[in-house]
Amino acid sequence: MISQEKILERLFVYLGRIAPASTPIHPDVDLIQELGLDSIKVMDLLMELEDEFDLSIPLNVLTDVRTPAQLAEAVVTLMEPANGTVR
Amino acid sequence: MALFDKFAKLAQDRAALIQTELHPFGTRIDEIYSPTEGRIGSQRVVLAGTNNYLGLTLDPDSIKAAQQALAEEGTGTTGSRMANGSYGSHMALESELADFFGRRSVIVFSTGYQANLGVIGTLAGPDDIVLLDADSHASIYDACRMGGAQVIRFRHNDAADLERRMRRLGEQAKDALIIVEGIYSMLGDQAPLREIADIKRRLGGYLLVDEAHSVGVLGQHGRGLAEELGVEDDVDVVLGTFSKSLGAIGGFAASQHPEFDLLRYASRPYIFTASPSPSSVASVRAALRALRARPELRTRLWENAHQLYSGLAGLGYQVGPQASPVVPVVLGSPQQGMAFWLGLIERGVYVNLVLPPATPNGQALVRCSVSAAHTSAQIDHIIGAFAELAITSREAAVNS
Ligand SMILES: Cc1ncc(COP(=O)(O)O)c(C=O)c1O
């Protein structure tokens, strides 16, 4: 089982590469409003997580996601019913 | 927050970027002289920012057919095909397209955007999985959202990446809908459809190809990329538009599946909008006849495409990954892109400016598109304008 912390850790590495150096990255930073990511970059973030953890993460999880913490939580929730499959 | 407050950032970005009355995001083309020439303000320009691939917008046969339909059937249908009825010409167009694509069913929609909404958004619901190319057109993304499908993106034109993602889905891959485009509208590159068809044969799934930019452009008969690569039998749904090579407005989807016609009773973007107007349908039918009868248009288009692609590459510009009627040129920052676009207008060339996030790697690009109606001299004129601007920007770099 992949933990929320593990996902956050990966997210931070990836965000460190694409976000402006001036904005501190933390679990509750707003990906779009504060880090200035556009919608494509946020979707790319999911792709990175999919490959890192060998998972299918549909774009639909992004509906209620604003921050890295929310994204990590959404991914963990997704994994609960059946590891690595959609629904 | 007030309703319009959300546009504050947009307004700010717009003000920072747009400082001239003439700009690329709302250009007024004052006069059209031909499919490839027009006037913007006081400047006569070669039009290289259209999707008029076969140059049929002013084709005499299409115009005559449209005028006749206008006179006989009127300016509009005033309603939906479901509620208010289809005209004979809607049905005729559908059967002519079915014949052209060699498929049992064709449904005509009011635009290509609606064809995507109406097909993808209806076929793929919350229990279905869609695998789409990351660079898919907005209408495809919007369609997925409308239907509520589970959407998995794969890396642009990367068949191995698609396969990896399908394998991850296990058994579920068998029912997934794979969506790609024949020619991508911004970079002009083509989907690796042979490889994708092969994956589908091995792992299952359904395949939809949006041939918006490739109908009339690719394939021996102009049926698009699937014909070009000999994989038409692997494609479950061909989708397209009348707004590009066919020179009018409207869209369609074609399929061999016996249940496909049932979409007419389930697809909201088909039902809850007015049907295409008689003149538009008539001109599309004439344009389709031209597309079939005049393969030399396609030959001319590709001669022009190669001339522009190699001309711009020869000047040292970073062009798209392959020769295509769409030739993108990467330019750097949005500000550099704006200045370059204006420079081209001053030199009598109209193209499209595309900014991130619609472009890869955060760079601005100008999207040039060619038509079968361009003369070789017009293509040279476009290349000449780029050559002058290359010299100007090199001088600016030296002086700064
Ligand atoms: C790939 C793709 N699909 C669909 C469309 C929509 O077509 P239409 O202009 O008919 O709405 C376009 C064009 O904008 C397109 O590029």
Coordinates of C-alpha atoms and ligand atoms in Angstrom, one line a residue:
Chain A
M1 CA 0.0 0.0 0.0
I2 CA 1.4 3.4 -0.9
S3 CA 1.1 6.0 1.8
Q4 CA 0.0 9.6 1.5
E5 CA 3.4 10.7 2.7
K6 CA 5.1 8.8 -0.1
I7 CA 2.9 10.4 -2.7
L8 CA 3.5 13.9 -1.2
E9 CA 7.2 13.3 -1.3
R10 CA 7.1 12.5 -5.0
L11 CA 4.9 15.4 -5.7
F12 CA 7.3 17.8 -4.0
V13 CA 10.2 16.5 -6.1
Y14 CA 8.2 17.0 -9.3
L15 CA 6.8 20.4 -8.2
G16 CA 10.3 21.5 -7.4
R17 CA 11.2 21.0 -11.0
I18 CA 8.3 22.9 -12.5
A19 CA 7.2 25.5 -10.0
P20 CA 8.9 28.9 -9.6
A21 CA 11.7 28.8 -7.1
S22 CA 10.4 31.8 -5.3
T23 CA 7.2 30.1 -4.0
P24 CA 7.6 27.7 -1.1
I25 CA 6.1 24.3 -1.7
H26 CA 4.1 22.8 1.1
P27 CA 1.2 20.4 1.4
D28 CA -1.5 23.1 1.4
V29 CA -0.2 25.4 -1.3
D30 CA -2.7 26.1 -4.1
L31 CA -1.3 24.5 -7.2
I32 CA -2.9 27.0 -9.6
Q33 CA -3.4 30.2 -7.6
E34 CA -0.2 30.1 -5.7
L35 CA 2.2 28.0 -7.7
G36 CA 0.9 29.3 -11.0
L37 CA 0.6 25.9 -12.7
D38 CA -1.7 25.8 -15.7
S39 CA -4.3 23.0 -16.2
I40 CA -1.9 21.0 -18.5
K41 CA 0.8 21.0 -15.9
V42 CA -1.6 19.8 -13.2
M43 CA -2.7 17.0 -15.5
D44 CA 1.0 16.1 -16.2
L45 CA 1.5 15.8 -12.5
L46 CA -1.0 12.9 -12.5
M47 CA 0.9 11.2 -15.3
E48 CA 4.1 11.4 -13.2
L49 CA 2.3 9.9 -10.2
E50 CA 0.8 7.1 -12.4
D51 CA 4.3 6.1 -13.7
E52 CA 6.0 6.5 -10.3
F53 CA 3.5 4.2 -8.5
D54 CA 2.4 2.1 -11.5
L55 CA -1.2 3.2 -11.1
S56 CA -4.1 4.4 -13.2
I57 CA -5.3 7.7 -11.9
P58 CA -8.2 9.2 -13.9
L59 CA -8.3 13.0 -14.4
N60 CA -11.6 13.0 -12.6
V61 CA -9.8 13.0 -9.2
L62 CA -8.8 16.5 -10.0
T63 CA -12.3 17.9 -9.7
D64 CA -12.0 18.8 -6.0
V65 CA -8.2 19.0 -5.8
R66 CA -6.5 22.4 -5.1
T67 CA -3.4 21.4 -3.1
P68 CA -0.7 18.7 -3.0
A69 CA -2.3 17.3 0.2
Q70 CA -5.7 17.0 -1.4
L71 CA -4.2 15.3 -4.4
A72 CA -2.3 12.8 -2.3
E73 CA -5.5 12.1 -0.4
A74 CA -7.5 11.6 -3.6
V75 CA -5.0 9.2 -4.9
V76 CA -5.0 7.1 -1.7
T77 CA -8.8 7.0 -1.7
L78 CA -8.7 5.9 -5.3
M79 CA -6.4 3.0 -4.4
E80 CA -8.6 1.7 -1.6
P81 CA -11.2 -0.4 -3.4
A82 CA -8.8 -2.2 -5.8
N83 CA -5.1 -1.6 -6.0
G84 CA -4.2 -0.1 -9.3
T85 CA -7.4 -0.3 -11.2
V86 CA -10.0 2.3 -12.0
R87 CA -13.1 1.9 -9.8
Chain B
M1 CA -16.5 36.9 -5.0
A2 CA -18.6 38.6 -7.7
L3 CA -19.4 36.6 -10.8
F4 CA -16.9 38.4 -13.1
D5 CA -14.0 38.7 -10.5
K6 CA -12.6 35.4 -11.8
F7 CA -11.5 37.2 -15.0
A8 CA -9.2 39.6 -13.1
K9 CA -6.1 37.6 -13.8
L10 CA -7.1 37.1 -17.4
A11 CA -7.6 40.9 -17.8
Q12 CA -4.2 41.5 -16.3
D13 CA -2.5 39.0 -18.5
R14 CA -4.3 40.4 -21.5
A15 CA -3.3 43.9 -20.7
A16 CA 0.3 43.0 -20.2
L17 CA 0.5 41.2 -23.6
I18 CA -1.8 43.1 -25.9
Q19 CA -0.7 46.7 -26.3
T20 CA -1.5 47.3 -29.9
E21 CA -4.9 47.7 -31.6
L22 CA -4.0 45.0 -34.1
H23 CA -3.3 41.7 -32.3
P24 CA -3.5 38.0 -33.0
F25 CA -6.4 37.2 -30.6
G26 CA -9.2 39.0 -32.4
T27 CA -8.0 40.0 -35.7
R28 CA -10.5 41.6 -38.1
I29 CA -10.0 40.4 -41.6
D30 CA -11.6 43.3 -43.5
E31 CA -11.9 41.7 -46.9
I32 CA -11.4 38.3 -48.5
Y33 CA -10.1 38.4 -52.0
S34 CA -9.6 34.6 -52.5
P35 CA -9.0 31.5 -50.3
T36 CA -5.4 32.8 -49.9
E37 CA -5.6 36.6 -49.9
G38 CA -7.3 39.2 -47.9
R39 CA -7.0 42.6 -46.3
I40 CA -6.3 43.4 -42.7
G41 CA -6.6 47.2 -42.1
S42 CA -4.6 48.8 -44.9
Q43 CA -2.4 45.7 -45.4
R44 CA -3.0 43.2 -48.1
V45 CA -2.0 39.8 -46.8
V46 CA -1.4 36.2 -47.9
L47 CA -3.7 34.1 -45.7
A48 CA -1.6 31.4 -44.1
G49 CA -3.6 31.1 -40.9
T50 CA -6.7 29.3 -42.0
N51 CA -7.7 25.6 -42.3
N52 CA -8.7 26.0 -45.9
Y53 CA -6.6 23.0 -46.9
L54 CA -8.1 22.4 -50.3
G55 CA -9.0 26.1 -51.0
L56 CA -12.7 25.2 -51.6
T57 CA -14.3 28.1 -49.7
L58 CA -14.8 30.1 -52.9
D59 CA -15.1 27.1 -55.2
P60 CA -17.7 28.0 -57.9
D61 CA -19.5 24.7 -57.6
S62 CA -19.9 24.9 -53.9
I63 CA -21.1 28.5 -54.1
K64 CA -23.6 27.7 -56.8
A65 CA -24.9 24.7 -54.8
A66 CA -25.2 26.8 -51.6
Q67 CA -27.0 29.6 -53.5
Q68 CA -29.5 27.2 -55.0
A69 CA -30.2 25.6 -51.6
L70 CA -30.6 29.1 -50.1
A71 CA -33.1 30.1 -52.7
E72 CA -35.0 26.8 -52.6
E73 CA -35.0 25.9 -48.9
G74 CA -34.3 29.1 -47.1
T75 CA -31.7 30.6 -44.7
G76 CA -32.1 28.1 -41.8
T77 CA -33.9 25.0 -40.6
T78 CA -35.0 26.7 -37.4
G79 CA -34.8 23.6 -35.3
S80 CA -33.5 20.3 -34.2
R81 CA -33.5 17.2 -36.4
M82 CA -35.2 15.2 -33.6
A83 CA -37.9 17.6 -32.9
N84 CA -38.4 19.6 -36.1
G85 CA -37.3 17.1 -38.7
S86 CA -34.4 16.5 -41.1
Y87 CA -34.3 17.9 -44.6
G88 CA -33.6 15.5 -47.5
S89 CA -30.2 17.2 -47.9
H90 CA -29.1 16.2 -44.4
M91 CA -29.9 12.6 -45.2
A92 CA -28.3 12.8 -48.6
L93 CA -25.1 14.2 -47.1
E94 CA -25.0 11.4 -44.5
S95 CA -25.4 8.7 -47.2
E96 CA -22.7 10.4 -49.4
L97 CA -20.3 10.4 -46.4
A98 CA -21.2 6.8 -45.6
D99 CA -20.4 5.9 -49.1
F100 CA -17.1 7.9 -49.0
F101 CA -15.9 6.3 -45.8
G102 CA -17.3 2.9 -46.5
R103 CA -19.2 2.8 -43.3
R104 CA -22.8 1.8 -42.4
S105 CA -23.7 4.9 -40.4
V106 CA -22.9 8.6 -40.5
I107 CA -24.4 11.2 -38.2
V108 CA -24.1 14.9 -39.2
F109 CA -23.7 17.4 -36.4
S110 CA -23.9 21.2 -36.4
T111 CA -20.2 21.6 -35.8
G112 CA -17.2 19.4 -35.3
Y113 CA -17.0 20.5 -31.7
Q114 CA -20.5 19.2 -31.2
A115 CA -19.7 16.0 -33.0
N116 CA -17.1 15.3 -30.4
L117 CA -19.4 16.3 -27.5
G118 CA -22.2 14.3 -29.1
V119 CA -20.3 11.1 -29.7
I120 CA -17.6 10.9 -27.0
G121 CA -19.8 12.6 -24.4
T122 CA -22.6 10.1 -25.0
L123 CA -20.7 6.9 -25.6
A124 CA -18.4 7.2 -22.6
G125 CA -20.2 7.6 -19.3
P126 CA -19.0 7.5 -15.7
D127 CA -18.4 3.7 -15.8
D128 CA -16.3 3.9 -19.0
I129 CA -12.6 4.6 -19.4
V130 CA -11.2 6.9 -22.1
L131 CA -7.5 6.8 -23.0
L132 CA -6.6 10.0 -24.8
D133 CA -3.5 11.6 -26.3
A134 CA -2.3 14.3 -23.9
D135 CA -2.4 16.9 -26.8
S136 CA -6.0 16.2 -27.7
H137 CA -8.2 19.1 -28.9
A138 CA -10.3 20.9 -26.3
S139 CA -13.5 19.5 -27.7
I140 CA -12.3 16.0 -26.8
Y141 CA -11.5 17.0 -23.3
D142 CA -14.8 18.8 -22.9
A143 CA -16.6 15.8 -24.3
C144 CA -15.0 13.5 -21.7
R145 CA -16.0 15.9 -19.0
M146 CA -19.6 16.1 -20.3
G147 CA -20.0 12.3 -20.2
G148 CA -18.2 12.0 -16.9
A149 CA -15.9 9.2 -18.2
Q150 CA -12.8 8.1 -16.3
V151 CA -10.0 9.8 -18.3
I152 CA -6.5 8.5 -18.6
R153 CA -4.0 10.6 -20.7
F154 CA -1.1 9.1 -22.5
R155 CA 2.0 11.0 -23.6
H156 CA 1.6 12.7 -27.0
N157 CA 2.1 10.3 -30.0
D158 CA 3.7 7.7 -27.7
A159 CA 2.2 4.3 -28.5
A160 CA 4.4 2.6 -26.0
D161 CA 3.1 4.9 -23.3
L162 CA -0.5 4.1 -24.4
E163 CA 0.3 0.4 -24.2
R164 CA 1.8 0.7 -20.7
R165 CA -1.3 2.5 -19.5
M166 CA -3.6 0.0 -21.1
R167 CA -1.7 -2.9 -19.5
R168 CA -2.2 -1.2 -16.1
L169 CA -5.9 -1.3 -16.6
G170 CA -5.8 -5.1 -17.0
E171 CA -9.2 -6.5 -18.1
Q172 CA -10.7 -3.0 -18.1
A173 CA -8.6 -2.1 -21.2
K174 CA -10.9 -4.3 -23.3
D175 CA -13.8 -1.9 -23.1
A176 CA -11.8 1.4 -23.0
L177 CA -12.1 4.0 -25.7
I178 CA -8.8 5.2 -27.2
I179 CA -8.9 8.7 -28.8
V180 CA -6.3 10.2 -31.1
E181 CA -6.2 12.7 -34.0
G182 CA -5.2 12.2 -37.6
I183 CA -3.1 15.4 -37.7
Y184 CA -2.6 17.5 -34.6
S185 CA -3.8 21.0 -35.2
M186 CA -0.9 22.9 -33.5
L187 CA 2.2 20.8 -34.4
G188 CA 1.0 19.3 -37.6
D189 CA 2.2 15.8 -36.6
Q190 CA 0.4 12.6 -37.2
A191 CA -0.7 9.9 -34.7
P192 CA 1.3 6.6 -34.8
L193 CA -1.9 4.9 -35.9
R194 CA -0.4 1.7 -37.1
E195 CA 1.2 1.0 -33.8
I196 CA -2.0 2.1 -32.0
A197 CA -4.1 -0.2 -34.1
D198 CA -1.7 -3.0 -33.3
I199 CA -2.1 -2.3 -29.6
K200 CA -5.9 -2.4 -30.0
R201 CA -5.7 -5.7 -31.8
R202 CA -3.7 -7.2 -28.9
L203 CA -5.3 -5.6 -25.9
G204 CA -8.8 -4.7 -27.0
G205 CA -10.6 -1.4 -26.7
Y206 CA -12.4 0.8 -29.2
L207 CA -10.6 3.4 -31.3
L208 CA -11.9 6.8 -32.3
V209 CA -9.9 9.0 -34.7
D210 CA -10.7 12.7 -35.0
E211 CA -9.7 13.3 -38.6
A212 CA -10.6 17.0 -38.4
H213 CA -7.3 18.2 -40.0
S214 CA -6.7 15.1 -42.1
V215 CA -9.8 14.5 -44.2
G216 CA -9.1 15.7 -47.7
V217 CA -5.4 15.9 -46.7
L218 CA -4.2 12.3 -46.1
G219 CA -4.9 9.0 -47.8
Q220 CA -5.1 8.1 -51.5
H221 CA -8.8 9.1 -51.6
G222 CA -8.6 11.7 -48.9
R223 CA -10.2 9.7 -46.1
G224 CA -7.5 10.7 -43.6
L225 CA -4.7 9.1 -41.7
A226 CA -6.4 5.7 -41.2
E227 CA -6.6 5.4 -45.0
E228 CA -3.0 6.6 -45.4
L229 CA -1.7 3.9 -43.0
G230 CA -4.1 1.2 -44.1
V231 CA -5.8 0.7 -40.8
E232 CA -9.4 1.8 -41.5
D233 CA -10.8 -1.5 -40.3
D234 CA -9.3 -1.0 -36.9
V235 CA -11.0 2.4 -36.4
D236 CA -14.5 2.1 -34.7
V237 CA -15.4 5.8 -35.1
V238 CA -14.1 8.4 -37.6
L239 CA -14.9 11.9 -36.6
G240 CA -14.5 15.0 -38.7
T241 CA -15.5 18.5 -39.5
F242 CA -16.9 20.4 -42.4
S243 CA -15.1 23.6 -41.3
K244 CA -11.6 22.8 -42.7
S245 CA -11.0 21.0 -46.0
L246 CA -14.7 21.1 -46.9
G247 CA -14.8 24.9 -46.4
A248 CA -18.1 25.3 -44.5
I249 CA -19.4 24.5 -41.0
G250 CA -20.7 21.3 -39.4
G251 CA -19.3 18.0 -38.3
F252 CA -19.8 14.3 -38.6
A253 CA -19.1 10.9 -37.2
A254 CA -19.0 7.6 -39.1
S255 CA -19.1 4.1 -37.8
Q256 CA -19.7 0.5 -38.8
H257 CA -21.3 -0.5 -35.5
P258 CA -24.9 -1.5 -36.0
E259 CA -26.0 0.4 -32.8
F260 CA -24.3 3.6 -33.9
D261 CA -27.5 5.2 -35.2
L262 CA -29.0 5.0 -31.8
L263 CA -26.8 7.9 -30.8
R264 CA -29.4 10.1 -32.5
Y265 CA -31.8 9.4 -29.7
A266 CA -29.3 9.7 -26.9
S267 CA -26.9 12.4 -27.9
R268 CA -27.8 15.8 -26.4
P269 CA -25.5 17.9 -28.6
Y270 CA -27.3 16.3 -31.6
I271 CA -30.8 16.7 -30.2
F272 CA -30.8 20.0 -28.5
T273 CA -29.5 22.3 -31.2
A274 CA -30.6 23.4 -34.7
S275 CA -29.5 21.3 -37.6
P276 CA -27.0 22.7 -40.2
S277 CA -28.5 25.2 -42.6
P278 CA -29.4 24.1 -46.1
S279 CA -26.8 26.3 -47.8
S280 CA -24.0 24.9 -45.6
V281 CA -25.1 21.3 -46.3
A282 CA -25.3 22.0 -50.0
S283 CA -21.8 23.5 -50.2
V284 CA -20.4 20.6 -48.2
R285 CA -21.9 18.1 -50.6
A286 CA -20.4 19.9 -53.5
A287 CA -17.0 20.2 -51.7
L288 CA -17.1 16.5 -51.0
R289 CA -17.6 15.8 -54.7
A290 CA -14.6 18.1 -55.4
L291 CA -12.5 16.3 -52.8
R292 CA -13.3 13.0 -54.5
A293 CA -13.0 14.1 -58.1
R294 CA -9.9 16.3 -57.8
P295 CA -7.1 14.4 -56.1
E296 CA -4.8 17.0 -57.7
L297 CA -5.9 19.4 -55.0
R298 CA -4.2 17.1 -52.4
T299 CA -1.1 16.9 -54.5
R300 CA -0.9 20.7 -54.7
L301 CA -1.5 21.0 -51.0
W302 CA 1.4 18.7 -50.2
E303 CA 3.7 20.4 -52.7
N304 CA 3.0 23.7 -50.9
A305 CA 3.4 22.0 -47.5
H306 CA 6.9 20.7 -48.4
Q307 CA 7.9 24.0 -49.9
L308 CA 7.0 25.9 -46.8
Y309 CA 8.4 23.4 -44.4
S310 CA 11.7 23.0 -46.0
G311 CA 11.9 26.8 -46.7
L312 CA 11.4 27.7 -43.1
A313 CA 13.6 24.9 -41.8
G314 CA 16.3 26.1 -44.3
L315 CA 16.2 29.5 -42.7
G316 CA 17.2 27.9 -39.4
Y317 CA 13.8 28.1 -37.8
Q318 CA 12.6 25.4 -35.4
V319 CA 9.7 23.9 -37.2
G320 CA 7.3 21.0 -36.4
P321 CA 8.3 17.3 -36.2
Q322 CA 7.2 16.5 -39.7
A323 CA 6.3 18.2 -43.0
S324 CA 2.6 19.0 -42.9
P325 CA 0.0 21.5 -44.1
V326 CA 0.3 22.9 -40.6
V327 CA 3.8 24.3 -40.1
P328 CA 4.5 25.6 -36.6
V329 CA 7.5 27.8 -35.9
V330 CA 8.8 28.0 -32.3
L331 CA 9.6 31.5 -31.3
G332 CA 10.4 31.9 -27.6
S333 CA 8.5 34.1 -25.2
P334 CA 4.9 35.3 -25.7
Q335 CA 6.2 38.9 -26.1
Q336 CA 8.6 37.8 -28.9
G337 CA 5.8 35.9 -30.5
M338 CA 3.6 39.0 -30.5
A339 CA 6.3 41.1 -32.1
F340 CA 7.0 38.5 -34.7
W341 CA 3.3 38.1 -35.6
L342 CA 3.0 41.9 -36.1
G343 CA 6.2 41.8 -38.2
L344 CA 4.7 39.2 -40.4
I345 CA 1.5 41.3 -40.9
E346 CA 3.6 44.3 -41.9
R347 CA 5.2 42.0 -44.5
G348 CA 1.8 40.9 -45.8
V349 CA 1.5 37.5 -44.1
Y350 CA -1.3 36.4 -41.8
V351 CA -0.6 33.4 -39.6
N352 CA -1.9 32.3 -36.1
L353 CA -0.1 33.0 -32.9
V354 CA -0.4 30.3 -30.2
L355 CA 0.7 30.8 -26.6
P356 CA 1.2 28.5 -23.7
P357 CA -0.5 26.4 -22.2
A358 CA -1.8 25.5 -25.7
T359 CA 1.9 25.0 -26.8
P360 CA 4.5 22.6 -25.6
N361 CA 7.3 23.7 -23.3
G362 CA 5.9 27.1 -22.5
Q363 CA 7.0 28.6 -25.8
A364 CA 5.1 30.8 -28.2
L365 CA 4.7 29.5 -31.7
V366 CA 3.3 30.8 -34.9
R367 CA 1.1 28.3 -36.7
C368 CA 1.3 28.6 -40.5
S369 CA -1.1 26.6 -42.6
V370 CA -1.0 26.1 -46.3
S371 CA -3.8 25.5 -48.9
A372 CA -3.9 23.8 -52.2
A373 CA -4.9 27.3 -53.5
H374 CA -1.6 28.9 -52.5
T375 CA 0.6 29.6 -55.5
S376 CA 4.3 28.7 -55.2
A377 CA 5.0 32.4 -55.4
Q378 CA 2.8 33.0 -52.4
I379 CA 4.6 30.4 -50.4
D380 CA 7.9 32.1 -51.4
H381 CA 6.4 35.4 -50.2
I382 CA 5.7 33.8 -46.8
I383 CA 9.3 32.3 -46.6
G384 CA 10.6 35.8 -47.6
A385 CA 8.9 37.5 -44.7
F386 CA 10.3 34.9 -42.3
A387 CA 13.7 35.5 -43.8
E388 CA 13.5 39.2 -43.3
L389 CA 12.4 38.8 -39.7
A390 CA 15.2 36.3 -39.0
I391 CA 17.7 39.0 -40.1
T392 CA 16.0 41.6 -38.0
S393 CA 16.0 39.5 -34.9
R394 CA 19.7 38.5 -35.4
E395 CA 20.6 42.2 -35.7
A396 CA 18.6 43.0 -32.6
A397 CA 20.4 40.2 -30.8
V398 CA 23.8 41.6 -31.9
N399 CA 22.9 45.2 -30.9
S400 CA 21.6 44.2 -27.4
Ligands
LIG1 C1 -9.0 18.0 -33.7 C2 -10.2 18.9 -33.8 N1 -11.4 18.4 -33.5 C3 -12.6 19.1 -33.6 C4 -12.5 20.5 -34.0 C5 -13.8 21.3 -34.0 O1 -14.2 21.5 -35.3 P1 -15.3 22.6 -35.7 O2 -14.6 23.8 -36.1 O3 -16.1 22.0 -36.8 O4 -16.2 22.8 -34.4 C6 -11.3 21.0 -34.4 C7 -11.2 22.4 -34.9 O5 -11.2 23.4 -34.2 C8 -10.1 20.2 -34.3 O6 -8.9 20.8 -34.5

